[in-house]
């Protein structure tokens, strides 16, 4: 007799046991990443350019609108499924992981939560069909102190006129749509921050220099330039002066996506190390037969499992409508540490070969570094966690 038939509540499912639908989605994402993304990874990293044909495939397979309801052209999935896809893509290539991460956990997410019905109808189907999105908060002088941003939005009739510069904007090279934050009055502090939806073709808007980076080299990271860029008032996302809420709430969720990206990086690096340890022979036997290597791999696998539990827990809390702020910050903080540690030790398992570009592990190490920097540095995550456990906000 089932638990529900006896009136007992069903036993809770362990975090890493997926529903049938989630399992199928995960398996499809894994196969897609291995077969479709895998063959392009080395060349994309070398060239520092993301393959456009791959992005078309992301759209065709529904990975660019995972959580968007079917009524708006999306796949009608859950946040947890978006996290699974980011993890599986990042296991193969962290740049591919961040392309879909920004699209799903920041851009579509912000529109679904804050967009008017007209904005959702206008933009969500495009984001699911063929338009890459980007999320533009950071500026040259405001990173961690994001609400000290200087890009100005002045009211002129039924438009706002924007002037300023954004820096470090992921997906900017490919994007057709930008969620961009500006202030209507710097003296208002965070209460001046306003979110805008900006189309790439808007006069006065341009994409500037692309960064040449240590890791996630195929993912574009660019400057944005706004020179008398006229944005219709209908393109304000949320309320004027409430952009800080849009930013905080989307980034709280986005952080779980970065945790998933780092989990994928850690898993990918570990799998390579495990395989290599069984193939590489020294002293007449595979190096995996040395207890030192066994213990090293066992420790790394334990770290990956802990990161997985934290990321999945944060995503499940979000989908259940439960508080997740602290858990999301912890998941990102911890997973980015694990990714760096696993990738670094994977290089050591490969010995001298690991230090060359002929083997994949050095790329995992380079790609892992970004996890501690974007969507809030590790110190910013610790600040969020400390505030939560010490209840600092409640006392001030
Ligand atoms: C590849 C890449 C992609 C990115 N993509 C995007 C994007 O798509 N959209 C976007 O808006 N931004 C993006 N960013 C920007 C990113 O979010 C910022 O780089 C990040 O928030 C840190 O800001 P910063 O670089 O100005 O560093 P800073 O804020 O100057 O920090 C420098 C150091 O000081 C520390 N620090 C700062 N304040 C404190 C404090 N109060 N207490 C303790 N330590 C502190 C930091 O932890 C860090 O170690 C991206 C960055 C990179 C590198």
Short mmCIF file of C-alpha atoms and ligand atoms in Angstrom, two decimals:
data_model
loop_
_atom_site.label_atom_id
_atom_site.label_comp_id
_atom_site.label_asym_id
_atom_site.label_seq_id
_atom_site.Cartn_x
_atom_site.Cartn_y
_atom_site.Cartn_z
CA UNK A 1 0.00 0.00 0.00
CA UNK A 2 1.35 3.41 -0.89
CA UNK A 3 2.19 5.95 1.80
CA UNK A 4 -0.53 8.29 0.49
CA UNK A 5 -3.17 5.52 0.66
CA UNK A 6 -2.41 5.03 4.35
CA UNK A 7 -2.65 8.76 4.97
CA UNK A 8 1.07 8.99 5.78
CA UNK A 9 3.07 11.62 3.98
CA UNK A 10 5.34 10.25 1.24
CA UNK A 11 8.98 9.91 2.29
CA UNK A 12 11.08 12.85 1.11
CA UNK A 13 13.15 12.08 -1.98
CA UNK A 14 16.93 12.29 -1.47
CA UNK A 15 18.26 15.46 -3.07
CA UNK A 16 20.25 13.67 -5.76
CA UNK A 17 17.45 11.30 -6.77
CA UNK A 18 15.71 12.92 -9.71
CA UNK A 19 12.13 12.52 -10.88
CA UNK A 20 11.61 10.60 -14.11
CA UNK A 21 11.16 13.85 -16.05
CA UNK A 22 14.32 15.33 -14.50
CA UNK A 23 16.30 12.17 -15.27
CA UNK A 24 15.27 12.28 -18.92
CA UNK A 25 16.10 15.97 -19.14
CA UNK A 26 19.49 15.43 -17.49
CA UNK A 27 20.35 12.50 -19.77
CA UNK A 28 19.39 14.52 -22.87
CA UNK A 29 21.44 17.53 -21.72
CA UNK A 30 24.43 15.26 -21.01
CA UNK A 31 24.25 13.62 -24.42
CA UNK A 32 23.78 16.95 -26.18
CA UNK A 33 26.74 18.48 -24.34
CA UNK A 34 29.02 15.53 -25.05
CA UNK A 35 28.11 15.05 -28.69
CA UNK A 36 27.32 18.57 -29.88
CA UNK A 37 29.43 20.87 -27.69
CA UNK A 38 32.37 18.54 -27.00
CA UNK A 39 33.92 18.57 -30.49
CA UNK A 40 34.09 22.40 -30.53
CA UNK A 41 35.49 23.09 -27.07
CA UNK A 42 39.20 23.20 -27.86
CA UNK A 43 38.86 25.38 -30.94
CA UNK A 44 36.39 27.79 -29.28
CA UNK A 45 38.75 28.19 -26.30
CA UNK A 46 41.76 28.76 -28.56
CA UNK A 47 39.95 31.28 -30.77
CA UNK A 48 38.04 32.94 -27.92
CA UNK A 49 34.87 32.80 -30.01
CA UNK A 50 31.64 30.93 -29.36
CA UNK A 51 30.38 28.84 -32.28
CA UNK A 52 27.21 30.52 -33.62
CA UNK A 53 25.86 27.28 -35.02
CA UNK A 54 26.00 25.79 -31.51
CA UNK A 55 23.92 28.67 -30.17
CA UNK A 56 21.33 27.94 -32.88
CA UNK A 57 21.24 24.36 -31.61
CA UNK A 58 20.76 25.56 -28.02
CA UNK A 59 17.65 27.41 -29.22
CA UNK A 60 16.41 24.48 -31.32
CA UNK A 61 16.69 22.09 -28.35
CA UNK A 62 14.89 24.42 -25.94
CA UNK A 63 17.92 25.17 -23.73
CA UNK A 64 17.47 28.94 -24.08
CA UNK A 65 14.04 29.05 -22.46
CA UNK A 66 14.00 26.14 -20.03
CA UNK A 67 11.82 27.74 -17.38
CA UNK A 68 9.76 29.96 -19.67
CA UNK A 69 6.12 28.79 -19.83
CA UNK A 70 5.08 27.12 -23.08
CA UNK A 71 2.55 29.93 -23.67
CA UNK A 72 5.53 32.25 -24.27
CA UNK A 73 7.40 29.76 -26.43
CA UNK A 74 9.50 28.18 -23.68
CA UNK A 75 10.05 24.61 -22.53
CA UNK A 76 7.88 25.01 -19.39
CA UNK A 77 10.46 23.39 -17.11
CA UNK A 78 11.64 24.21 -13.59
CA UNK A 79 14.51 26.23 -12.18
CA UNK A 80 16.05 22.94 -11.05
CA UNK A 81 16.07 21.74 -14.67
CA UNK A 82 17.85 24.93 -15.75
CA UNK A 83 20.45 24.17 -13.07
CA UNK A 84 20.84 20.61 -14.35
CA UNK A 85 21.44 21.88 -17.90
CA UNK A 86 24.03 24.44 -16.72
CA UNK A 87 25.82 21.68 -14.80
CA UNK A 88 25.82 19.25 -17.73
CA UNK A 89 26.97 21.88 -20.26
CA UNK A 90 29.71 23.11 -17.90
CA UNK A 91 30.99 19.57 -17.36
CA UNK A 92 31.96 19.73 -21.03
CA UNK A 93 32.55 23.48 -21.40
CA UNK A 94 32.05 26.23 -18.80
CA UNK A 95 31.60 28.82 -21.58
CA UNK A 96 28.61 26.91 -22.96
CA UNK A 97 27.34 26.64 -19.39
CA UNK A 98 27.40 30.39 -18.85
CA UNK A 99 25.69 31.16 -22.18
CA UNK A 100 22.60 29.26 -21.09
CA UNK A 101 22.99 30.28 -17.46
CA UNK A 102 22.71 34.01 -18.18
CA UNK A 103 19.87 33.44 -20.64
CA UNK A 104 17.82 31.32 -18.22
CA UNK A 105 18.64 32.34 -14.66
CA UNK A 106 19.10 36.08 -15.22
CA UNK A 107 17.46 37.40 -18.39
CA UNK A 108 14.32 35.29 -18.88
CA UNK A 109 14.01 34.99 -15.13
CA UNK A 110 13.95 38.79 -14.65
CA UNK A 111 11.39 39.19 -17.44
CA UNK A 112 9.13 36.45 -16.10
CA UNK A 113 9.15 37.91 -12.62
CA UNK A 114 9.13 41.65 -13.33
CA UNK A 115 7.85 42.04 -16.89
CA UNK A 116 4.40 43.40 -17.74
CA UNK A 117 2.22 41.12 -19.83
CA UNK A 118 3.06 43.23 -22.90
CA UNK A 119 6.81 42.90 -22.20
CA UNK A 120 6.54 39.15 -21.68
CA UNK A 121 4.62 38.73 -24.94
CA UNK A 122 7.08 40.91 -26.82
CA UNK A 123 10.36 39.52 -25.52
CA UNK A 124 10.05 36.03 -24.03
CA UNK A 125 9.18 34.26 -27.32
CA UNK A 126 12.20 35.92 -28.96
CA UNK A 127 14.48 34.85 -26.10
CA UNK A 128 13.27 31.27 -26.54
CA UNK A 129 13.44 31.31 -30.36
CA UNK A 130 16.55 33.13 -31.56
CA UNK A 131 17.63 36.08 -29.39
CA UNK A 132 20.50 35.81 -26.92
CA UNK A 133 20.09 37.92 -23.77
CA UNK A 134 22.61 39.71 -21.55
CA UNK A 135 22.43 41.22 -18.09
CA UNK A 136 24.26 44.50 -17.58
CA UNK A 137 24.84 45.76 -14.05
CA UNK A 138 28.62 46.15 -13.58
CA UNK A 139 30.55 49.25 -14.59
CA UNK A 140 34.22 50.23 -14.61
CA UNK A 141 33.95 51.83 -11.14
CA UNK A 142 31.18 49.72 -9.61
CA UNK A 143 31.52 45.96 -9.25
CA UNK A 144 30.93 44.63 -5.75
CA UNK A 145 29.44 48.03 -4.88
CA UNK A 146 27.01 47.55 -7.75
CA UNK A 147 24.50 50.22 -6.75
CA UNK A 148 27.15 52.91 -6.95
CA UNK A 149 26.67 52.67 -10.72
CA UNK A 150 26.99 55.87 -12.74
CA UNK A 151 25.03 55.22 -15.95
CA UNK A 152 22.35 57.92 -15.98
CA UNK A 153 18.77 57.73 -17.22
CA UNK A 154 17.11 61.11 -17.77
CA UNK A 155 13.40 61.39 -18.40
CA UNK A 156 12.38 63.02 -21.71
CA UNK A 157 8.69 62.75 -22.57
CA UNK A 158 7.79 59.14 -23.16
CA UNK A 159 11.47 58.05 -23.20
CA UNK A 160 14.47 57.79 -20.91
CA UNK A 161 17.80 58.93 -22.35
CA UNK A 162 20.70 56.78 -21.13
CA UNK A 163 24.37 57.76 -20.97
CA UNK A 164 27.23 55.74 -19.52
CA UNK A 165 29.30 52.58 -19.84
CA UNK A 166 28.88 49.01 -18.71
CA UNK A 167 31.76 46.57 -18.33
CA UNK A 168 32.19 42.78 -18.25
CA UNK A 169 28.89 41.92 -19.89
CA UNK A 170 28.58 38.20 -20.61
CA UNK A 171 26.97 37.20 -23.96
CA UNK A 172 27.18 40.84 -25.16
CA UNK A 173 28.83 39.92 -28.46
CA UNK A 174 25.94 37.65 -29.44
CA UNK A 175 23.07 39.30 -27.57
CA UNK A 176 20.08 41.01 -29.16
CA UNK A 177 18.45 42.00 -25.87
CA UNK A 178 19.92 43.52 -22.71
CA UNK A 179 18.53 43.95 -19.21
CA UNK A 180 20.47 47.06 -18.19
CA UNK A 181 20.57 49.01 -14.96
CA UNK A 182 20.92 52.81 -14.74
CA UNK A 183 20.16 55.48 -12.16
CA UNK A 184 17.59 58.22 -12.54
CA UNK A 185 19.39 60.24 -9.85
CA UNK A 186 22.65 59.26 -8.14
CA UNK A 187 21.69 61.24 -5.03
CA UNK A 188 18.87 58.79 -4.39
CA UNK A 189 21.42 56.00 -3.91
CA UNK A 190 20.02 52.52 -4.51
CA UNK A 191 16.50 54.01 -4.74
CA UNK A 192 17.44 55.62 -8.05
CA UNK A 193 18.36 52.36 -9.74
CA UNK A 194 16.04 51.42 -12.61
CA UNK A 195 16.06 48.37 -14.89
CA UNK A 196 15.59 48.78 -18.65
CA UNK A 197 15.04 46.36 -21.51
CA UNK A 198 17.25 47.50 -24.37
CA UNK A 199 17.30 46.12 -27.89
CA UNK A 200 20.68 45.96 -29.56
CA UNK A 201 19.60 48.10 -32.52
CA UNK A 202 18.50 51.01 -30.29
CA UNK A 203 20.23 54.19 -31.53
CA UNK A 204 22.92 55.33 -29.09
CA UNK A 205 23.61 51.79 -27.89
CA UNK A 206 26.72 49.90 -28.92
CA UNK A 207 28.81 46.93 -27.87
CA UNK A 208 32.46 47.86 -27.31
CA UNK A 209 35.71 46.08 -26.58
CA UNK A 210 35.69 42.34 -25.97
CA UNK A 211 37.91 41.11 -23.12
CA UNK A 212 40.76 38.65 -23.73
CA UNK A 213 40.41 36.40 -20.70
CA UNK A 214 42.17 33.74 -18.60
CA UNK A 215 39.20 31.36 -18.67
CA UNK A 216 35.72 30.89 -20.16
CA UNK A 217 37.45 32.32 -23.21
CA UNK A 218 34.72 31.39 -25.68
CA UNK A 219 32.09 33.22 -23.65
CA UNK A 220 32.03 36.85 -24.79
CA UNK A 221 32.60 39.52 -22.13
CA UNK A 222 32.24 43.06 -23.48
CA UNK A 223 31.90 46.70 -22.70
CA UNK A 224 28.60 48.46 -23.53
CA UNK A 225 28.45 52.10 -24.52
CA UNK A 226 25.35 54.27 -24.12
CA UNK A 227 25.44 57.67 -25.80
CA UNK A 228 22.07 59.46 -25.72
CA UNK A 229 20.44 56.07 -26.02
CA UNK A 230 16.67 56.66 -26.14
CA UNK A 231 14.69 53.89 -24.47
CA UNK A 232 10.87 54.01 -24.45
CA UNK A 233 9.29 54.19 -20.99
CA UNK A 234 7.40 51.04 -21.95
CA UNK A 235 10.79 49.27 -21.66
CA UNK A 236 11.27 49.98 -17.95
CA UNK A 237 11.39 46.57 -16.25
CA UNK A 238 9.57 46.71 -12.93
CA UNK A 239 9.10 50.17 -11.46
CA UNK A 240 11.24 53.26 -11.83
CA UNK A 241 13.53 53.35 -8.77
CA UNK A 242 12.93 49.68 -8.01
CA UNK A 243 15.70 48.30 -10.20
CA UNK A 244 17.66 47.37 -7.09
CA UNK A 245 14.97 44.80 -6.30
CA UNK A 246 15.13 43.40 -9.83
CA UNK A 247 18.92 43.12 -9.54
CA UNK A 248 19.05 41.65 -6.05
CA UNK A 249 16.33 39.09 -6.61
CA UNK A 250 17.56 37.86 -9.98
CA UNK A 251 21.17 37.67 -8.80
CA UNK A 252 20.13 35.70 -5.72
CA UNK A 253 18.76 33.07 -8.08
CA UNK A 254 21.52 33.45 -10.66
CA UNK A 255 24.06 32.56 -8.00
CA UNK A 256 22.65 29.02 -7.87
CA UNK A 257 23.32 28.80 -11.61
CA UNK A 258 26.97 29.76 -11.08
CA UNK A 259 27.13 27.12 -8.35
CA UNK A 260 25.89 24.64 -10.98
CA UNK A 261 28.45 25.88 -13.50
CA UNK A 262 31.24 25.29 -10.97
CA UNK A 263 29.80 21.89 -10.05
CA UNK A 264 29.94 20.95 -13.74
CA UNK A 265 33.54 22.15 -14.02
CA UNK A 266 34.51 20.10 -10.94
CA UNK A 267 32.78 16.99 -12.27
CA UNK A 268 34.41 17.31 -15.69
CA UNK A 269 37.89 17.74 -14.22
CA UNK A 270 37.41 14.84 -11.80
CA UNK A 271 36.19 12.48 -14.54
CA UNK A 272 39.28 13.24 -16.62
CA UNK A 273 41.54 12.66 -13.60
CA UNK A 274 39.88 9.34 -12.72
CA UNK A 275 40.18 8.08 -16.30
CA UNK A 276 43.81 9.18 -16.64
CA UNK A 277 44.82 7.64 -13.31
CA UNK A 278 43.63 4.26 -14.59
CA UNK A 279 45.52 4.61 -17.89
CA UNK A 280 48.82 6.18 -16.87
CA UNK A 281 51.42 3.63 -15.75
CA UNK A 282 54.46 4.31 -13.57
CA UNK A 283 56.59 1.82 -11.65
CA UNK A 284 54.95 -0.92 -13.72
CA UNK A 285 51.35 -0.26 -12.72
CA UNK A 286 48.53 2.25 -13.23
CA UNK A 287 49.01 5.28 -10.96
CA UNK A 288 45.45 4.63 -9.67
CA UNK A 289 46.93 1.68 -7.77
CA UNK A 290 48.95 4.03 -5.55
CA UNK A 291 47.05 4.80 -2.39
CA UNK A 292 48.11 8.45 -2.49
CA UNK A 293 46.31 8.89 -5.84
CA UNK A 294 43.30 6.87 -4.63
CA UNK A 295 42.94 9.07 -1.54
CA UNK A 296 43.39 12.25 -3.55
CA UNK A 297 40.60 11.20 -5.96
CA UNK A 298 38.39 10.06 -3.07
CA UNK A 299 38.77 13.43 -1.34
CA UNK A 300 37.93 15.30 -4.55
CA UNK A 301 34.89 13.09 -5.20
CA UNK A 302 33.68 13.85 -1.67
CA UNK A 303 34.04 17.58 -2.32
CA UNK A 304 32.07 17.27 -5.59
CA UNK A 305 29.29 15.38 -3.82
CA UNK A 306 29.04 18.06 -1.12
CA UNK A 307 28.90 20.80 -3.77
CA UNK A 308 26.20 18.88 -5.65
CA UNK A 309 24.05 18.58 -2.51
CA UNK A 310 24.35 22.30 -1.81
CA UNK A 311 23.53 23.37 -5.38
CA UNK A 312 20.59 20.97 -5.70
CA UNK A 313 19.26 21.95 -2.30
CA UNK A 314 19.33 25.67 -3.14
CA UNK A 315 17.59 25.04 -6.48
CA UNK A 316 14.94 22.81 -4.90
CA UNK A 317 14.28 25.44 -2.20
CA UNK A 318 13.83 28.05 -4.92
CA UNK A 319 11.36 25.88 -6.84
CA UNK A 320 9.46 25.13 -3.62
CA UNK A 321 9.04 28.85 -2.92
CA UNK A 322 11.06 28.55 0.29
CA UNK A 323 13.76 31.01 1.45
CA UNK A 324 17.08 30.20 -0.25
CA UNK A 325 19.26 33.33 -0.01
CA UNK A 326 21.81 31.91 2.43
CA UNK A 327 21.84 28.47 0.79
CA UNK A 328 22.39 30.01 -2.67
CA UNK A 329 25.32 32.10 -1.43
CA UNK A 330 26.82 29.06 0.32
CA UNK A 331 26.35 26.89 -2.77
CA UNK A 332 28.15 29.38 -5.02
CA UNK A 333 30.88 30.04 -2.46
CA UNK A 334 31.58 26.37 -1.85
CA UNK A 335 31.21 25.09 -5.42
CA UNK A 336 33.65 27.65 -6.75
CA UNK A 337 36.21 26.56 -4.15
CA UNK A 338 35.63 22.92 -5.05
CA UNK A 339 35.93 23.58 -8.79
CA UNK A 340 39.27 25.32 -8.36
CA UNK A 341 40.62 22.63 -6.01
CA UNK A 342 39.47 19.70 -8.14
CA UNK A 343 40.75 21.25 -11.38
CA UNK A 344 44.09 22.15 -9.79
CA UNK A 345 44.61 18.65 -8.39
CA UNK A 346 43.45 17.11 -11.68
CA UNK A 347 46.36 18.94 -13.33
CA UNK A 348 48.67 17.28 -10.77
CA UNK A 349 47.20 13.82 -11.43
CA UNK A 350 48.12 14.35 -15.10
CA UNK A 351 51.68 15.30 -14.07
CA UNK A 352 53.57 17.26 -16.72
CA UNK A 353 50.94 16.45 -19.35
CA UNK A 354 48.35 18.26 -17.24
CA UNK A 355 50.35 21.46 -17.57
CA UNK A 356 50.03 21.48 -21.36
CA UNK A 357 47.22 22.42 -23.70
CA UNK A 358 47.36 18.96 -25.27
CA UNK A 359 45.21 17.69 -22.38
CA UNK A 360 41.92 19.14 -21.19
CA UNK A 361 42.56 19.69 -17.48
CA UNK A 362 44.44 23.00 -17.64
CA UNK A 363 41.34 24.53 -19.25
CA UNK A 364 39.17 23.37 -16.36
CA UNK A 365 41.57 25.12 -13.97
CA UNK A 366 41.43 28.37 -15.99
CA UNK A 367 37.63 28.13 -16.25
CA UNK A 368 37.20 27.46 -12.53
CA UNK A 369 38.67 30.81 -11.51
CA UNK A 370 35.67 32.89 -12.61
CA UNK A 371 33.36 31.16 -10.11
CA UNK A 372 34.92 33.14 -7.27
CA UNK A 373 34.50 36.45 -9.10
CA UNK A 374 31.25 37.00 -11.01
CA UNK A 375 27.73 37.36 -9.64
CA UNK A 376 29.34 38.45 -6.38
CA UNK A 377 32.90 37.64 -5.34
CA UNK A 378 33.53 35.04 -2.64
CA UNK A 379 33.87 37.82 -0.05
CA UNK A 380 30.45 39.14 -1.08
CA UNK A 381 28.97 35.65 -0.63
CA UNK A 382 30.55 35.45 2.84
CA UNK A 383 29.04 38.84 3.63
CA UNK A 384 25.57 37.56 2.65
CA UNK A 385 26.02 34.37 4.68
CA UNK A 386 27.33 36.30 7.71
CA UNK A 387 24.37 38.72 7.53
CA UNK A 388 21.99 35.78 7.47
CA UNK A 389 23.51 33.89 10.39
CA UNK A 390 24.17 36.98 12.52
CA UNK A 391 20.91 38.69 11.47
CA UNK A 392 22.87 41.92 10.98
CA UNK A 393 20.16 43.53 8.84
CA UNK A 394 17.54 43.03 11.55
CA UNK A 395 19.67 44.86 14.12
CA UNK A 396 20.53 47.88 11.96
C1 LIG B 1 34.21 37.01 -17.17
C2 LIG B 1 33.31 37.96 -16.44
C3 LIG B 1 31.95 38.01 -16.77
C4 LIG B 1 31.11 38.89 -16.12
N1 LIG B 1 29.79 38.98 -16.51
C5 LIG B 1 29.01 39.98 -16.00
C6 LIG B 1 27.70 40.21 -16.52
O1 LIG B 1 27.21 39.49 -17.39
N2 LIG B 1 26.98 41.24 -16.03
C7 LIG B 1 27.47 42.08 -15.05
O2 LIG B 1 26.77 42.99 -14.66
N3 LIG B 1 28.71 41.88 -14.54
C8 LIG B 1 29.50 40.86 -14.99
N4 LIG B 1 30.77 40.66 -14.50
C9 LIG B 1 31.27 41.55 -13.46
C10 LIG B 1 31.43 40.87 -12.12
O3 LIG B 1 30.18 40.62 -11.54
C11 LIG B 1 32.36 41.74 -11.27
O4 LIG B 1 33.66 41.63 -11.82
C12 LIG B 1 32.34 41.32 -9.81
O5 LIG B 1 31.12 41.63 -9.22
C13 LIG B 1 33.47 42.01 -9.02
O6 LIG B 1 33.50 43.38 -9.26
P1 LIG B 1 34.89 44.08 -9.64
O7 LIG B 1 35.49 43.32 -10.75
O8 LIG B 1 34.64 45.54 -9.83
O9 LIG B 1 35.79 43.86 -8.36
P2 LIG B 1 35.79 44.76 -7.03
O10 LIG B 1 34.41 44.98 -6.55
O11 LIG B 1 36.64 45.95 -7.27
O12 LIG B 1 36.51 43.79 -6.00
C14 LIG B 1 37.94 43.66 -5.94
C15 LIG B 1 38.26 42.85 -4.68
O13 LIG B 1 37.82 43.55 -3.52
C16 LIG B 1 36.98 42.73 -2.73
N5 LIG B 1 35.95 43.55 -2.09
C17 LIG B 1 35.17 44.51 -2.64
N6 LIG B 1 34.34 45.01 -1.73
C18 LIG B 1 34.56 44.35 -0.56
C19 LIG B 1 34.02 44.38 0.75
N7 LIG B 1 33.01 45.21 1.06
N8 LIG B 1 34.52 43.55 1.68
C20 LIG B 1 35.52 42.68 1.37
N9 LIG B 1 36.08 42.59 0.15
C21 LIG B 1 35.60 43.41 -0.80
C22 LIG B 1 36.39 41.73 -3.73
O14 LIG B 1 35.95 40.55 -3.07
C23 LIG B 1 37.56 41.49 -4.65
O15 LIG B 1 38.41 40.54 -4.07
C24 LIG B 1 31.62 39.74 -15.11
C25 LIG B 1 32.97 39.68 -14.76
C26 LIG B 1 33.81 38.81 -15.42
C27 LIG B 1 35.28 38.80 -15.06
#
